[in-house]
PDB file of C-alpha atoms in Angstrom:
ATOM      1  CA  UNK A 200       5.218  16.459  -4.111  1.00 42.00           C
ATOM      2  CA  UNK A 201       8.300  15.993  -1.985  1.00 47.00           C
ATOM      3  CA  UNK A 202      11.067  13.516  -2.603  1.00 62.00           C
ATOM      4  CA  UNK A 203       9.941  11.370   0.334  1.00 87.00           C
ATOM      5  CA  UNK A 204       7.058   9.870  -1.640  1.00 95.00           C
ATOM      6  CA  UNK A 205       7.231   8.114  -4.990  1.00 96.00           C
ATOM      7  CA  UNK A 206       4.660   8.539  -7.751  1.00 97.00           C
ATOM      8  CA  UNK A 207       3.637   5.020  -8.752  1.00 97.00           C
ATOM      9  CA  UNK A 208       2.457   4.331 -12.292  1.00 97.00           C
ATOM     10  CA  UNK A 209       1.671   1.164 -14.161  1.00 95.00           C
ATOM     11  CA  UNK A 210       5.155   1.483 -15.696  1.00 96.00           C
ATOM     12  CA  UNK A 211       7.129   1.486 -12.426  1.00 97.00           C
ATOM     13  CA  UNK A 212       4.693  -0.226 -10.042  1.00 96.00           C
ATOM     14  CA  UNK A 213       5.776  -3.855 -10.447  1.00 94.00           C
ATOM     15  CA  UNK A 214       9.435  -2.961 -10.183  1.00 95.00           C
ATOM     16  CA  UNK A 215       8.927  -0.886  -7.024  1.00 95.00           C
ATOM     17  CA  UNK A 216       7.019  -3.692  -5.348  1.00 95.00           C
ATOM     18  CA  UNK A 217       9.531  -6.320  -6.508  1.00 95.00           C
ATOM     19  CA  UNK A 218      12.657  -4.331  -5.596  1.00 95.00           C
ATOM     20  CA  UNK A 219      11.469  -3.205  -2.157  1.00 96.00           C
ATOM     21  CA  UNK A 220      10.321  -5.519   0.579  1.00 94.00           C
ATOM     22  CA  UNK A 221       8.085  -2.929   2.256  1.00 96.00           C
ATOM     23  CA  UNK A 222       5.986  -0.523   0.198  1.00 97.00           C
ATOM     24  CA  UNK A 223       3.133   1.692   1.381  1.00 98.00           C
ATOM     25  CA  UNK A 224       0.695   2.852  -1.255  1.00 98.00           C
ATOM     26  CA  UNK A 225      -1.666   5.778  -0.968  1.00 98.00           C
ATOM     27  CA  UNK A 226      -4.423   5.619  -3.595  1.00 98.00           C
ATOM     28  CA  UNK A 227      -5.647   9.199  -4.004  1.00 97.00           C
ATOM     29  CA  UNK A 228      -7.025  11.793  -6.415  1.00 97.00           C
ATOM     30  CA  UNK A 229      -6.627  15.556  -6.570  1.00 95.00           C
ATOM     31  CA  UNK A 230     -10.400  16.205  -6.375  1.00 96.00           C
ATOM     32  CA  UNK A 231     -10.767  14.192  -3.172  1.00 97.00           C
ATOM     33  CA  UNK A 232     -10.868  16.333  -0.003  1.00 96.00           C
ATOM     34  CA  UNK A 233      -9.948  13.563   2.476  1.00 96.00           C
ATOM     35  CA  UNK A 234      -7.041  12.609   0.188  1.00 97.00           C
ATOM     36  CA  UNK A 235      -5.703  16.136   0.362  1.00 96.00           C
ATOM     37  CA  UNK A 236      -5.975  16.219   4.142  1.00 95.00           C
ATOM     38  CA  UNK A 237      -4.242  12.813   4.396  1.00 97.00           C
ATOM     39  CA  UNK A 238      -1.335  13.866   2.144  1.00 96.00           C
ATOM     40  CA  UNK A 239       0.666  15.813   4.790  1.00 96.00           C
ATOM     41  CA  UNK A 240       0.129  13.022   7.344  1.00 97.00           C
ATOM     42  CA  UNK A 241       1.475  10.527   4.800  1.00 97.00           C
ATOM     43  CA  UNK A 242       4.429  12.803   3.940  1.00 96.00           C
ATOM     44  CA  UNK A 243       5.284  13.120   7.616  1.00 97.00           C
ATOM     45  CA  UNK A 244       5.199   9.339   8.078  1.00 97.00           C
ATOM     46  CA  UNK A 245       7.445   8.995   5.015  1.00 97.00           C
ATOM     47  CA  UNK A 246       9.964  11.367   6.600  1.00 96.00           C
ATOM     48  CA  UNK A 247       9.792   9.426   9.868  1.00 96.00           C
ATOM     49  CA  UNK A 248      10.354   6.070   8.134  1.00 96.00           C
ATOM     50  CA  UNK A 249      13.119   6.725   5.594  1.00 94.00           C
ATOM     51  CA  UNK A 250      13.846   3.008   5.224  1.00 95.00           C
ATOM     52  CA  UNK A 251      10.390   2.328   3.765  1.00 96.00           C
ATOM     53  CA  UNK A 252       9.010   3.192   0.350  1.00 97.00           C
ATOM     54  CA  UNK A 253       5.984   5.491   0.428  1.00 98.00           C
ATOM     55  CA  UNK A 254       4.224   5.389  -2.917  1.00 98.00           C
ATOM     56  CA  UNK A 255       1.258   7.338  -4.210  1.00 98.00           C
ATOM     57  CA  UNK A 256      -1.116   6.245  -6.949  1.00 98.00           C
ATOM     58  CA  UNK A 257      -3.188   8.981  -8.575  1.00 97.00           C
ATOM     59  CA  UNK A 258      -6.312   6.982  -9.393  1.00 97.00           C
ATOM     60  CA  UNK A 259      -7.291   9.499 -12.081  1.00 96.00           C
ATOM     61  CA  UNK A 260      -3.974   9.099 -13.906  1.00 97.00           C
ATOM     62  CA  UNK A 261      -3.654   5.353 -13.171  1.00 97.00           C
ATOM     63  CA  UNK A 262      -7.145   3.842 -13.391  1.00 96.00           C
ATOM     64  CA  UNK A 263      -5.702   0.419 -14.280  1.00 96.00           C
ATOM     65  CA  UNK A 264      -3.797   0.217 -11.003  1.00 95.00           C
ATOM     66  CA  UNK A 265      -6.856   1.253  -9.002  1.00 95.00           C
ATOM     67  CA  UNK A 266      -8.917  -1.371 -10.832  1.00 95.00           C
ATOM     68  CA  UNK A 267      -6.267  -4.064 -10.399  1.00 93.00           C
ATOM     69  CA  UNK A 268      -6.493  -3.615  -6.631  1.00 92.00           C
ATOM     70  CA  UNK A 269     -10.263  -3.202  -6.559  1.00 93.00           C
ATOM     71  CA  UNK A 270     -10.012   0.251  -5.005  1.00 95.00           C
ATOM     72  CA  UNK A 271     -13.599   1.298  -4.221  1.00 92.00           C
ATOM     73  CA  UNK A 272     -13.046   4.495  -2.288  1.00 95.00           C
ATOM     74  CA  UNK A 273     -10.187   6.893  -1.771  1.00 97.00           C
ATOM     75  CA  UNK A 274      -7.996   7.520  -0.020  1.00 97.00           C
ATOM     76  CA  UNK A 275      -7.096   3.855   0.444  1.00 97.00           C
ATOM     77  CA  UNK A 276      -3.861   2.910   2.145  1.00 97.00           C
ATOM     78  CA  UNK A 277      -2.265  -0.381   1.196  1.00 97.00           C
ATOM     79  CA  UNK A 278       0.897  -1.957   2.584  1.00 97.00           C
ATOM     80  CA  UNK A 279       2.762  -4.528   0.509  1.00 96.00           C
ATOM     81  CA  UNK A 280       5.501  -6.646   2.065  1.00 95.00           C
ATOM     82  CA  UNK A 281       7.437  -9.153  -0.031  1.00 93.00           C
ATOM     83  CA  UNK A 282       4.870  -8.598  -2.791  1.00 91.00           C
ATOM     84  CA  UNK A 283       1.977  -9.582  -0.500  1.00 91.00           C
ATOM     85  CA  UNK A 284      -0.674  -6.996   0.395  1.00 92.00           C
ATOM     86  CA  UNK A 285      -0.708  -7.240   4.195  1.00 94.00           C
ATOM     87  CA  UNK A 286      -2.951  -4.240   4.868  1.00 95.00           C
ATOM     88  CA  UNK A 287      -5.566  -2.332   2.927  1.00 95.00           C
ATOM     89  CA  UNK A 288      -7.999   0.159   4.395  1.00 94.00           C
ATOM     90  CA  UNK A 289     -10.013   2.973   2.872  1.00 95.00           C
ATOM     91  CA  UNK A 290     -10.229   6.307   4.657  1.00 95.00           C
ATOM     92  CA  UNK A 291      -7.768   8.973   5.747  1.00 95.00           C
ATOM     93  CA  UNK A 292      -5.946   7.655   8.799  1.00 95.00           C
ATOM     94  CA  UNK A 293      -5.016  10.051  11.587  1.00 95.00           C
ATOM     95  CA  UNK A 294      -1.293  10.298  12.288  1.00 95.00           C
ATOM     96  CA  UNK A 295      -1.308   8.016  15.354  1.00 96.00           C
ATOM     97  CA  UNK A 296      -3.301   5.337  13.524  1.00 96.00           C
ATOM     98  CA  UNK A 297      -0.950   5.460  10.540  1.00 97.00           C
ATOM     99  CA  UNK A 298       2.086   5.086  12.821  1.00 96.00           C
ATOM    100  CA  UNK A 299       0.383   2.163  14.548  1.00 97.00           C
ATOM    101  CA  UNK A 300      -0.379   0.407  11.251  1.00 96.00           C
ATOM    102  CA  UNK A 301       3.225   0.876  10.063  1.00 97.00           C
ATOM    103  CA  UNK A 302       4.510  -0.504  13.370  1.00 97.00           C
ATOM    104  CA  UNK A 303       2.254  -3.542  13.106  1.00 96.00           C
ATOM    105  CA  UNK A 304       3.260  -4.177   9.490  1.00 96.00           C
ATOM    106  CA  UNK A 305       6.953  -3.962  10.462  1.00 95.00           C
ATOM    107  CA  UNK A 306       6.427  -6.620  13.139  1.00 95.00           C
ATOM    108  CA  UNK A 307       4.676  -9.095  10.861  1.00 93.00           C
ATOM    109  CA  UNK A 308       6.343 -12.453  10.495  1.00 93.00           C
ATOM    110  CA  UNK A 309       6.340 -12.768   6.706  1.00 91.00           C
ATOM    111  CA  UNK A 310       6.944 -16.518   6.872  1.00 93.00           C
ATOM    112  CA  UNK A 311       3.649 -16.825   8.755  1.00 93.00           C
ATOM    113  CA  UNK A 312       1.931 -14.500   6.275  1.00 91.00           C
ATOM    114  CA  UNK A 313       3.216 -16.489   3.292  1.00 91.00           C
ATOM    115  CA  UNK A 314       2.107 -19.716   4.950  1.00 93.00           C
ATOM    116  CA  UNK A 315      -1.442 -18.448   5.439  1.00 91.00           C
ATOM    117  CA  UNK A 316      -1.527 -17.050   1.882  1.00 88.00           C
ATOM    118  CA  UNK A 317      -0.441 -20.469   0.561  1.00 91.00           C
ATOM    119  CA  UNK A 318      -3.115 -22.172   2.693  1.00 93.00           C
ATOM    120  CA  UNK A 319      -5.783 -19.775   1.389  1.00 90.00           C
ATOM    121  CA  UNK A 320      -4.678 -20.411  -2.189  1.00 90.00           C
ATOM    122  CA  UNK A 321      -4.747 -24.170  -1.657  1.00 93.00           C
ATOM    123  CA  UNK A 322      -8.258 -23.894  -0.197  1.00 93.00           C
ATOM    124  CA  UNK A 323      -9.436 -21.784  -3.115  1.00 91.00           C
ATOM    125  CA  UNK A 324      -7.941 -24.248  -5.596  1.00 92.00           C
ATOM    126  CA  UNK A 325      -9.586 -27.170  -3.825  1.00 92.00           C
ATOM    127  CA  UNK A 326     -12.959 -25.394  -4.117  1.00 90.00           C
ATOM    128  CA  UNK A 327     -12.377 -24.809  -7.832  1.00 85.00           C
ATOM    129  CA  UNK A 328     -11.889 -28.524  -8.506  1.00 80.00           C
TER     130      UNK A 328
END
């Protein structure tokens, strides 16, 4: 594994997501063919976006993290901005699609995102009453 991607574990996960405003997470496993074919695409994107954190979660080694995020199939790409998951999609993305997703996530207005998250939470709480 090159230095462009960070191995995320349950020990360092929270800190990485708290300390960095923009974290991409590739949930993968060594036995998974599509994961292996996605790896170089992900590495290349990491090299092209040195200001972002590209993390990898080995779902075999870190089953708790995979469970915490309800990962059903791998690879799954997740993007977390300001500790909010703004994108999550299973499947190996082709290079152009990955670049597009990163571009869209960069453009997100996080104030808007936080507002809609707060509204969703308020709705959920109202339903729980």
